[in-house]
Amino acid sequence: DIQMTQSPSTLSASVGDRVTITCRASQSISTWLAWYQQKPGKAPKLLIFGASTLQNGVPSRFSGSGSGSEFTLTISSLQPDDFATYYCHQYNSYSQAFGQGTKVEIK
Amino acid sequence: EVQLVESGGDLVQPRRALTLSCAASGFTFDNYAMHWVRQVPGKGLEWVSGISWDSRSIGYADSVKGRFTISRDNARDSLYLQMNSLQPEDTALYFCTRSTEWLFYFDNWGRGTLVTVSS
């Protein structure tokens, strides 16, 4: 099974900061990777698919990059609405899996 | 508007059974694969099971294989999860979600239904 490892687990940042979250796969998944945002008590929301394609309606301050086994989610200028938990998701294989999540907190 | 509404969550005793349902609306249900994803309160996401639009492809996480059965009724725009031999570690919020292909990202999610397994 392909394992997904996100880092950091928690990130403290201020409004306006540039934020980067990393997701590593235990083997190559090409670009079969998505990123989701989840706020407390809410369902996850799709941000990015295909490693770098922004879902309709998602602000352009979000971007994704990477291929193979290393991927990043970047928020270019953190906004108050962005404080949440972020998950990566590999859908390359039958045993699709999520990363453990990165909580973005207010510094 | 796409809507996925889960139901059936409950407090059940260990080793008992429970069936979850997901009612879909706002899109052509049989154009999509459907999945169940669960989340232990305060923890991360875990894919549980998925089913292709025509029910020909079905998959399960190792943690539920042999105990859970996914099914769908395209005439009723509904997805189901039959859960047998429930264990305390199955306690979680169960989300219904969809993807345009069998192995693909999840573009819409329901709000979830809570399953608690406890004596």
Coordinates of N, CA and C in Angstrom, one line a residue:
Chain A
D1 N 0.8 -1.2 0.0 CA 0.0 0.0 0.0 C 0.9 1.3 0.0
I2 N 0.4 2.3 -0.7 CA 1.1 3.6 -0.7 C 0.8 4.4 0.5
Q3 N 1.8 4.8 1.2 CA 1.6 5.6 2.4 C 1.9 7.1 2.1
M4 N 1.1 8.0 2.7 CA 1.3 9.4 2.5 C 1.7 10.1 3.8
T5 N 2.8 10.9 3.7 CA 3.3 11.5 4.9 C 3.3 13.0 4.7
Q6 N 2.5 13.7 5.5 CA 2.5 15.2 5.4 C 3.4 15.8 6.5
S7 N 3.9 17.0 6.1 CA 4.7 17.8 7.1 C 4.5 19.3 6.8
P8 N 4.5 20.1 7.9 CA 4.4 19.6 9.3 C 3.0 19.2 9.7
S9 N 2.9 18.7 10.9 CA 1.6 18.3 11.4 C 0.8 19.5 11.8
T10 N 1.5 20.5 12.4 CA 0.9 21.8 12.8 C 1.8 22.9 12.3
L11 N 1.2 24.0 11.9 CA 1.9 25.1 11.4 C 1.3 26.4 11.9
S12 N 2.1 27.2 12.6 CA 1.6 28.5 13.1 C 2.0 29.6 12.2
A13 N 1.1 30.4 11.8 CA 1.4 31.5 10.8 C 0.5 32.7 11.0
S14 N 0.9 33.8 10.4 CA 0.1 35.0 10.5 C -0.6 35.3 9.2
V15 N -1.6 36.1 9.3 CA -2.2 36.6 8.1 C -1.2 37.3 7.2
G16 N -1.2 37.0 5.9 CA -0.2 37.5 5.0 C 1.0 36.7 4.7
D17 N 1.2 35.7 5.6 CA 2.4 34.8 5.4 C 2.2 33.9 4.2
R18 N 3.4 33.5 3.7 CA 3.4 32.4 2.7 C 3.6 31.1 3.4
V19 N 2.7 30.2 3.1 CA 2.7 28.9 3.8 C 2.9 27.7 2.8
T20 N 3.7 26.8 3.2 CA 4.0 25.6 2.3 C 3.8 24.3 3.2
I21 N 3.0 23.4 2.6 CA 2.8 22.1 3.2 C 3.3 21.1 2.3
T22 N 4.0 20.1 2.8 CA 4.6 19.0 2.0 C 3.9 17.7 2.2
C23 N 3.8 16.9 1.1 CA 3.2 15.6 1.2 C 4.1 14.7 0.4
R24 N 4.5 13.6 1.0 CA 5.4 12.6 0.4 C 4.7 11.3 0.3
A25 N 4.8 10.6 -0.9 CA 4.3 9.3 -1.1 C 5.4 8.3 -0.9
S26 N 5.0 7.1 -0.5 CA 6.0 6.0 -0.3 C 6.5 5.4 -1.6
Q27 N 5.8 5.7 -2.7 CA 6.3 5.4 -4.0 C 5.6 6.3 -5.0
S28 N 6.1 6.3 -6.2 CA 5.6 7.2 -7.2 C 4.1 7.1 -7.5
I29 N 3.5 8.3 -7.5 CA 2.1 8.3 -7.8 C 1.8 9.3 -9.0
S30 N 2.9 9.5 -9.8 CA 2.7 10.5 -10.9 C 2.2 11.8 -10.4
T31 N 1.0 12.3 -10.9 CA 0.4 13.5 -10.4 C -1.0 13.2 -9.9
W32 N -1.2 11.9 -9.5 CA -2.5 11.5 -9.0 C -2.7 11.9 -7.5
L33 N -2.7 13.2 -7.3 CA -2.8 13.8 -5.9 C -3.7 14.9 -5.9
A34 N -4.5 15.0 -4.8 CA -5.4 16.0 -4.5 C -5.2 16.6 -3.1
W35 N -5.6 17.9 -3.0 CA -5.5 18.6 -1.7 C -6.9 19.0 -1.3
Y36 N -7.2 18.9 0.0 CA -8.5 19.3 0.6 C -8.3 20.2 1.8
Q37 N -9.2 21.0 2.0 CA -9.3 21.9 3.2 C -10.5 21.5 4.1
Q38 N -10.3 21.3 5.4 CA -11.4 21.0 6.2 C -11.4 21.9 7.4
K39 N -12.5 22.5 7.7 CA -12.7 23.3 8.9 C -13.5 22.5 9.9
P40 N -13.4 22.9 11.2 CA -14.1 22.1 12.3 C -15.6 22.0 12.0
G41 N -16.1 20.7 12.1 CA -17.5 20.5 12.0 C -18.0 20.5 10.5
K42 N -17.1 20.6 9.6 CA -17.5 20.7 8.2 C -16.9 19.5 7.4
A43 N -17.4 19.3 6.2 CA -16.9 18.3 5.3 C -15.6 18.8 4.6
P44 N -14.7 18.0 4.2 CA -13.6 18.5 3.4 C -14.0 19.1 2.1
K45 N -13.2 20.1 1.7 CA -13.5 20.8 0.4 C -12.3 20.6 -0.5
L46 N -12.6 20.2 -1.7 CA -11.5 20.0 -2.7 C -10.9 21.3 -3.1
L47 N -9.6 21.4 -3.0 CA -8.8 22.6 -3.5 C -8.1 22.4 -4.8
I48 N -7.4 21.3 -4.9 CA -6.5 21.0 -6.0 C -6.6 19.5 -6.4
F49 N -6.5 19.2 -7.7 CA -6.4 17.9 -8.1 C -5.4 17.8 -9.2
G50 N -5.0 16.6 -9.5 CA -3.9 16.4 -10.5 C -2.6 17.1 -10.1
A51 N -2.4 17.2 -8.8 CA -1.3 17.8 -8.2 C -1.2 19.3 -8.3
S52 N -1.8 19.9 -9.4 CA -1.6 21.3 -9.6 C -2.8 22.1 -10.2
T53 N -3.8 21.4 -10.5 CA -5.0 22.0 -11.1 C -6.0 22.5 -10.0
L54 N -6.2 23.8 -10.0 CA -7.1 24.4 -9.0 C -8.6 24.1 -9.3
Q55 N -9.3 23.7 -8.3 CA -10.7 23.4 -8.5 C -11.4 24.7 -8.7
N56 N -12.5 24.7 -9.5 CA -13.3 25.9 -9.8 C -13.7 26.6 -8.5
G57 N -13.5 27.9 -8.4 CA -14.0 28.7 -7.3 C -13.0 28.8 -6.2
V58 N -11.9 28.1 -6.3 CA -10.8 28.2 -5.2 C -9.9 29.4 -5.5
P59 N -9.7 30.2 -4.5 CA -8.8 31.4 -4.7 C -7.5 31.1 -5.3
S60 N -7.0 32.0 -6.1 CA -5.7 31.7 -6.8 C -4.5 31.8 -5.9
R61 N -4.7 32.2 -4.6 CA -3.6 32.2 -3.7 C -3.2 30.7 -3.3
F62 N -4.0 29.8 -3.6 CA -3.7 28.4 -3.4 C -3.0 27.8 -4.7
S63 N -1.9 27.1 -4.5 CA -1.3 26.4 -5.6 C -0.7 25.1 -5.2
G64 N -0.6 24.2 -6.1 CA 0.0 22.9 -5.9 C 1.1 22.6 -6.9
S65 N 2.1 21.8 -6.5 CA 3.1 21.4 -7.4 C 3.6 20.1 -7.0
G66 N 4.5 19.5 -7.9 CA 5.1 18.2 -7.6 C 4.6 17.1 -8.5
S67 N 5.4 16.1 -8.5 CA 5.1 14.9 -9.3 C 5.9 13.7 -8.7
G68 N 5.5 12.5 -9.0 CA 6.3 11.4 -8.5 C 5.9 11.1 -7.1
S69 N 6.8 11.5 -6.1 CA 6.5 11.2 -4.7 C 6.6 12.4 -3.8
E70 N 6.9 13.6 -4.3 CA 6.9 14.7 -3.5 C 6.1 15.9 -4.0
F71 N 5.2 16.4 -3.1 CA 4.2 17.4 -3.5 C 4.2 18.5 -2.5
T72 N 3.8 19.7 -3.0 CA 3.6 20.8 -2.0 C 2.3 21.5 -2.3
L73 N 1.7 22.0 -1.3 CA 0.6 23.0 -1.3 C 1.1 24.3 -0.8
T74 N 0.9 25.3 -1.5 CA 1.3 26.7 -1.1 C 0.2 27.6 -1.1
I75 N 0.1 28.4 0.0 CA -0.8 29.5 0.1 C 0.0 30.7 0.1
S76 N -0.1 31.6 -0.9 CA 0.8 32.7 -1.2 C 0.7 33.8 -0.2
S77 N -0.5 34.0 0.3 CA -0.7 35.1 1.3 C -1.9 34.6 2.2
L78 N -1.6 34.1 3.4 CA -2.6 33.5 4.2 C -3.7 34.5 4.6
Q79 N -4.9 34.1 4.4 CA -6.1 34.9 4.8 C -6.8 34.3 6.0
P80 N -7.6 35.1 6.7 CA -8.3 34.6 7.9 C -9.1 33.3 7.7
D81 N -9.7 33.2 6.5 CA -10.5 32.1 6.1 C -9.7 30.8 5.9
D82 N -8.4 30.9 5.8 CA -7.5 29.8 5.5 C -7.1 29.0 6.7
F83 N -7.4 29.4 7.9 CA -7.0 28.7 9.1 C -7.9 27.4 9.2
A84 N -7.3 26.3 9.0 CA -8.0 25.0 8.8 C -7.0 23.9 8.8
T85 N -7.5 22.7 8.6 CA -6.6 21.5 8.4 C -6.6 21.1 6.9
Y86 N -5.5 20.8 6.4 CA -5.3 20.4 5.0 C -4.8 19.0 4.9
Y87 N -5.4 18.3 3.9 CA -5.1 16.9 3.7 C -4.7 16.6 2.2
C88 N -3.6 15.8 2.0 CA -3.4 15.4 0.7 C -4.0 14.0 0.5
H89 N -4.2 13.6 -0.7 CA -4.9 12.3 -1.0 C -4.4 11.8 -2.3
Q90 N -3.9 10.6 -2.2 CA -3.4 9.9 -3.4 C -4.5 9.0 -4.0
Y91 N -4.7 9.1 -5.3 CA -5.7 8.2 -5.9 C -5.1 7.5 -7.1
N92 N -3.8 7.1 -6.9 CA -3.1 6.4 -7.9 C -3.4 4.9 -7.9
S93 N -3.7 4.4 -6.7 CA -3.9 3.0 -6.6 C -5.2 2.6 -5.9
Y94 N -5.5 1.3 -6.0 CA -6.7 0.8 -5.3 C -6.8 1.2 -3.9
S95 N -5.6 1.1 -3.2 CA -5.6 1.5 -1.8 C -5.3 3.0 -1.6
Q96 N -6.3 3.8 -2.1 CA -6.1 5.2 -2.0 C -6.0 5.6 -0.6
A97 N -5.2 6.7 -0.3 CA -4.9 7.1 1.1 C -4.8 8.6 1.2
F98 N -5.1 9.0 2.4 CA -4.9 10.4 2.8 C -3.6 10.6 3.6
G99 N -3.1 11.8 3.6 CA -2.0 12.1 4.6 C -2.7 12.4 5.9
Q100 N -1.9 12.5 6.9 CA -2.5 12.6 8.3 C -3.0 14.0 8.6
G101 N -2.8 15.0 7.7 CA -3.3 16.3 7.9 C -2.3 17.3 8.5
T102 N -2.4 18.5 8.1 CA -1.7 19.7 8.6 C -2.6 20.7 9.1
K103 N -2.5 21.0 10.3 CA -3.4 22.1 10.9 C -2.7 23.4 10.8
V104 N -3.3 24.4 10.2 CA -2.7 25.7 10.1 C -3.4 26.6 11.1
E105 N -2.6 27.0 12.1 CA -3.1 27.8 13.2 C -2.7 29.2 13.1
I106 N -3.4 30.1 13.9 CA -3.0 31.5 14.0 C -1.9 31.7 14.9
K107 N -0.8 32.4 14.5 CA 0.3 32.6 15.3 C 0.1 33.7 16.3
Chain B
E1 N -27.9 22.3 -7.5 CA -26.8 22.2 -6.5 C -26.6 20.7 -6.1
V2 N -25.4 20.3 -6.1 CA -25.1 18.9 -5.7 C -25.3 18.8 -4.2
Q3 N -26.1 17.7 -3.9 CA -26.3 17.4 -2.4 C -26.1 15.9 -2.2
L4 N -25.4 15.6 -1.1 CA -25.2 14.3 -0.7 C -25.5 14.3 0.8
V5 N -26.6 13.5 1.2 CA -27.1 13.5 2.5 C -27.0 12.1 3.1
E6 N -26.2 12.0 4.1 CA -26.0 10.7 4.8 C -27.0 10.5 5.9
S7 N -27.4 9.3 6.1 CA -28.2 9.0 7.3 C -28.0 7.5 7.7
G8 N -28.5 7.2 8.9 CA -28.4 5.9 9.4 C -27.4 5.7 10.6
G9 N -26.6 6.8 10.8 CA -25.7 6.7 11.9 C -26.4 6.5 13.3
D10 N -25.7 5.8 14.2 CA -26.4 5.5 15.5 C -25.4 5.0 16.5
L11 N -25.8 4.8 17.7 CA -25.0 4.2 18.7 C -25.4 2.7 18.7
V12 N -24.4 1.8 18.5 CA -24.6 0.4 18.4 C -23.6 -0.3 19.3
Q13 N -24.0 -1.5 19.7 CA -23.1 -2.3 20.5 C -22.1 -3.1 19.6
P14 N -20.9 -3.4 20.2 CA -19.9 -4.2 19.4 C -20.5 -5.5 18.9
R15 N -20.1 -5.8 17.7 CA -20.5 -7.1 16.9 C -21.9 -7.0 16.3
R16 N -22.5 -5.8 16.5 CA -23.8 -5.6 15.8 C -23.6 -5.0 14.4
A17 N -24.8 -4.9 13.7 CA -24.7 -4.4 12.3 C -25.5 -3.1 12.2
L18 N -25.1 -2.4 11.1 CA -25.8 -1.1 10.9 C -25.6 -0.8 9.4
T19 N -26.6 -0.2 8.8 CA -26.6 0.2 7.4 C -26.7 1.7 7.3
L20 N -25.7 2.3 6.6 CA -25.8 3.7 6.3 C -26.3 4.0 4.9
S21 N -27.0 5.1 4.7 CA -27.5 5.5 3.4 C -27.0 6.9 3.0
C22 N -26.9 7.1 1.7 CA -26.6 8.4 1.2 C -27.5 8.7 0.0
A23 N -28.3 9.8 0.2 CA -29.2 10.2 -0.8 C -28.6 11.3 -1.7
A24 N -28.5 11.1 -3.0 CA -27.8 12.1 -3.9 C -28.9 12.9 -4.6
S25 N -28.6 14.1 -4.9 CA -29.4 15.0 -5.7 C -28.6 16.1 -6.4
G26 N -29.2 16.7 -7.4 CA -28.5 17.8 -8.1 C -27.5 17.4 -9.1
F27 N -27.4 16.1 -9.4 CA -26.5 15.7 -10.5 C -27.0 14.3 -11.0
T28 N -26.4 13.9 -12.1 CA -26.8 12.6 -12.7 C -26.0 11.5 -11.9
F29 N -26.7 10.8 -11.0 CA -26.0 9.9 -10.0 C -25.2 8.8 -10.8
D30 N -25.8 8.2 -11.8 CA -25.1 7.1 -12.4 C -24.0 7.5 -13.4
N31 N -23.6 8.8 -13.3 CA -22.4 9.2 -14.1 C -21.2 9.2 -13.2
Y32 N -21.4 8.9 -11.9 CA -20.3 9.0 -10.9 C -20.0 7.7 -10.1
A33 N -18.8 7.5 -9.8 CA -18.4 6.6 -8.8 C -18.7 7.2 -7.4
M34 N -19.0 6.4 -6.4 CA -19.3 6.9 -5.1 C -18.4 6.2 -4.0
H35 N -18.2 6.9 -2.9 CA -17.3 6.3 -1.9 C -17.8 6.7 -0.5
W36 N -17.3 5.9 0.4 CA -17.4 6.3 1.8 C -16.0 6.6 2.4
V37 N -15.9 7.7 3.1 CA -14.7 8.1 3.8 C -15.1 8.3 5.2
R38 N -14.3 7.9 6.2 CA -14.6 8.1 7.6 C -13.5 8.9 8.3
Q39 N -14.0 9.5 9.4 CA -13.1 10.3 10.2 C -13.4 10.1 11.7
V40 N -12.4 9.5 12.4 CA -12.6 9.5 13.9 C -12.5 10.9 14.4
P41 N -13.4 11.3 15.3 CA -13.5 12.7 15.8 C -12.1 13.2 16.2
G42 N -11.7 14.3 15.7 CA -10.4 14.9 16.0 C -9.2 14.2 15.3
K43 N -9.5 13.3 14.4 CA -8.4 12.6 13.7 C -8.5 12.8 12.2
G44 N -7.7 12.1 11.4 CA -7.6 12.2 10.0 C -8.7 11.5 9.2
L45 N -8.6 11.5 7.9 CA -9.5 10.9 7.0 C -9.0 9.5 6.6
E46 N -10.0 8.6 6.4 CA -9.7 7.3 6.0 C -10.7 6.8 4.9
W47 N -10.2 6.5 3.7 CA -11.1 5.9 2.7 C -11.5 4.6 3.1
V48 N -12.8 4.3 3.1 CA -13.4 3.1 3.6 C -13.8 2.1 2.4
S49 N -14.5 2.7 1.4 CA -15.0 1.8 0.3 C -15.4 2.7 -0.8
G50 N -15.4 2.1 -2.0 CA -15.9 2.8 -3.2 C -16.5 1.9 -4.2
I51 N -17.4 2.4 -5.1 CA -18.1 1.6 -6.0 C -18.2 2.4 -7.3
S52 N -18.0 1.8 -8.5 CA -18.1 2.4 -9.7 C -19.5 2.7 -10.1
W53 N -19.7 3.5 -11.2 CA -21.1 3.9 -11.5 C -22.0 2.7 -11.8
D54 N -21.4 1.6 -12.4 CA -22.2 0.5 -12.8 C -22.0 -0.7 -11.8
S55 N -21.4 -0.4 -10.6 CA -21.2 -1.5 -9.6 C -20.3 -2.6 -10.0
R56 N -19.6 -2.4 -11.1 CA -18.7 -3.5 -11.5 C -17.3 -3.5 -10.8
S57 N -16.9 -2.3 -10.4 CA -15.7 -2.1 -9.6 C -16.1 -1.7 -8.2
I58 N -15.6 -2.5 -7.2 CA -15.8 -2.2 -5.8 C -14.5 -2.5 -5.1
G59 N -14.3 -1.6 -4.1 CA -13.1 -1.8 -3.3 C -13.3 -1.4 -1.8
Y60 N -12.5 -2.0 -1.0 CA -12.6 -1.8 0.5 C -11.2 -1.6 1.1
A61 N -11.1 -0.8 2.1 CA -9.9 -0.7 2.9 C -9.7 -2.0 3.6
D62 N -8.5 -2.3 3.9 CA -8.2 -3.6 4.6 C -8.9 -3.6 5.9
S63 N -9.0 -2.5 6.6 CA -9.6 -2.4 7.9 C -11.1 -2.9 8.0
V64 N -11.8 -2.9 6.8 CA -13.2 -3.2 6.8 C -13.5 -4.4 5.9
K65 N -12.5 -4.8 5.1 CA -12.8 -5.9 4.2 C -13.3 -7.1 4.9
G66 N -14.4 -7.7 4.3 CA -15.0 -8.9 4.9 C -16.1 -8.5 5.9
R67 N -16.2 -7.3 6.3 CA -17.2 -6.9 7.3 C -18.2 -5.9 6.7
F68 N -17.7 -5.0 5.8 CA -18.6 -4.0 5.2 C -18.9 -4.3 3.8
T69 N -20.1 -3.9 3.3 CA -20.5 -4.1 1.9 C -21.1 -2.8 1.4
I70 N -20.5 -2.3 0.3 CA -21.0 -1.1 -0.4 C -22.0 -1.6 -1.5
S71 N -23.0 -0.8 -1.7 CA -23.9 -1.0 -2.8 C -24.5 0.3 -3.2
R72 N -25.2 0.3 -4.4 CA -25.9 1.5 -4.9 C -27.1 1.1 -5.6
D73 N -28.1 2.1 -5.7 CA -29.3 1.9 -6.4 C -29.4 3.1 -7.3
N74 N -29.0 3.0 -8.5 CA -29.1 4.1 -9.4 C -30.5 4.6 -9.7
A75 N -31.5 3.8 -9.6 CA -32.9 4.2 -9.8 C -33.3 5.1 -8.7
R76 N -32.7 4.9 -7.5 CA -33.1 5.7 -6.3 C -32.1 6.8 -6.0
D77 N -31.0 6.9 -6.8 CA -30.0 7.9 -6.6 C -29.4 7.7 -5.1
S78 N -29.1 6.5 -4.8 CA -28.8 6.2 -3.4 C -27.5 5.3 -3.3
L79 N -26.7 5.5 -2.3 CA -25.6 4.7 -1.9 C -25.8 4.2 -0.6
Y80 N -25.2 3.0 -0.3 CA -25.4 2.3 0.9 C -24.1 1.7 1.4
L81 N -24.0 1.5 2.8 CA -22.9 0.8 3.4 C -23.5 -0.1 4.5
Q82 N -23.4 -1.4 4.2 CA -23.8 -2.3 5.2 C -22.6 -2.7 6.0
M83 N -22.7 -2.4 7.3 CA -21.6 -2.7 8.2 C -21.9 -3.8 9.2
N84 N -21.2 -4.9 9.1 CA -21.4 -6.0 10.0 C -20.2 -6.1 11.0
S85 N -20.5 -6.8 12.1 CA -19.4 -7.1 13.1 C -18.7 -5.8 13.5
L86 N -19.5 -4.8 13.8 CA -18.9 -3.5 14.2 C -18.0 -3.6 15.4
Q87 N -16.9 -2.8 15.4 CA -15.9 -2.8 16.4 C -15.8 -1.4 16.9
P88 N -15.3 -1.2 18.2 CA -15.2 0.2 18.7 C -14.3 1.1 17.8
E89 N -13.4 0.5 17.1 CA -12.5 1.3 16.2 C -13.2 1.7 14.9
D90 N -14.4 1.3 14.7 CA -15.2 1.7 13.6 C -16.0 3.0 13.9
T91 N -15.9 3.4 15.2 CA -16.5 4.7 15.6 C -15.9 5.9 14.8
A92 N -16.8 6.6 14.1 CA -16.3 7.7 13.3 C -17.5 8.4 12.7
L93 N -17.2 9.5 12.0 CA -18.1 10.2 11.2 C -17.9 9.7 9.8
Y94 N -19.0 9.2 9.2 CA -18.9 8.6 7.8 C -19.4 9.6 6.8
F95 N -18.5 9.9 5.9 CA -18.9 10.8 4.8 C -19.2 10.1 3.5
C96 N -20.2 10.5 2.8 CA -20.5 10.0 1.4 C -19.8 11.0 0.5
T97 N -19.1 10.5 -0.6 CA -18.5 11.4 -1.5 C -18.5 10.8 -2.9
R98 N -18.2 11.6 -3.9 CA -18.3 11.2 -5.3 C -17.0 11.5 -6.1
S99 N -16.8 10.7 -7.1 CA -15.7 11.0 -8.0 C -16.2 10.7 -9.4
T100 N -15.6 11.4 -10.4 CA -16.0 11.2 -11.8 C -15.5 9.9 -12.4
E101 N -14.5 9.4 -11.8 CA -14.0 8.1 -12.2 C -13.7 7.2 -11.0
W102 N -13.6 5.9 -11.2 CA -13.4 5.0 -10.1 C -12.2 5.3 -9.2
L103 N -11.0 5.6 -9.8 CA -9.9 6.0 -9.0 C -9.7 7.5 -9.3
F104 N -10.2 8.4 -8.5 CA -10.1 9.8 -8.8 C -10.3 10.6 -7.5
Y105 N -10.2 11.9 -7.7 CA -10.4 12.8 -6.5 C -11.9 12.9 -6.2
F106 N -12.1 13.4 -5.0 CA -13.5 13.6 -4.5 C -13.9 15.0 -4.6
D107 N -14.9 15.3 -5.4 CA -15.2 16.7 -5.7 C -16.4 17.3 -4.9
N108 N -17.1 16.4 -4.3 CA -18.2 16.8 -3.4 C -18.4 15.9 -2.3
W109 N -18.8 16.4 -1.2 CA -18.9 15.6 0.1 C -20.2 15.9 0.8
G110 N -20.8 14.9 1.4 CA -21.9 15.1 2.3 C -21.3 15.6 3.7
R111 N -22.2 15.9 4.6 CA -21.9 16.4 5.9 C -21.5 15.3 6.9
G112 N -21.9 14.1 6.6 CA -21.5 12.9 7.4 C -22.6 12.5 8.3
T113 N -22.5 11.2 8.8 CA -23.4 10.6 9.8 C -22.5 9.9 10.8
L114 N -22.8 10.1 12.0 CA -21.9 9.6 13.1 C -22.3 8.2 13.5
V115 N -21.3 7.3 13.5 CA -21.5 5.9 14.0 C -20.7 5.8 15.3
T116 N -21.3 5.4 16.3 CA -20.6 5.1 17.6 C -20.8 3.7 18.0
V117 N -19.7 3.0 18.2 CA -19.7 1.6 18.6 C -19.3 1.4 20.0
S118 N -20.2 1.1 20.9 CA -19.9 1.1 22.3 C -20.9 0.2 23.0
S119 N -20.4 -0.5 24.1 CA -21.3 -1.3 24.9 C -21.9 -0.4 26.0

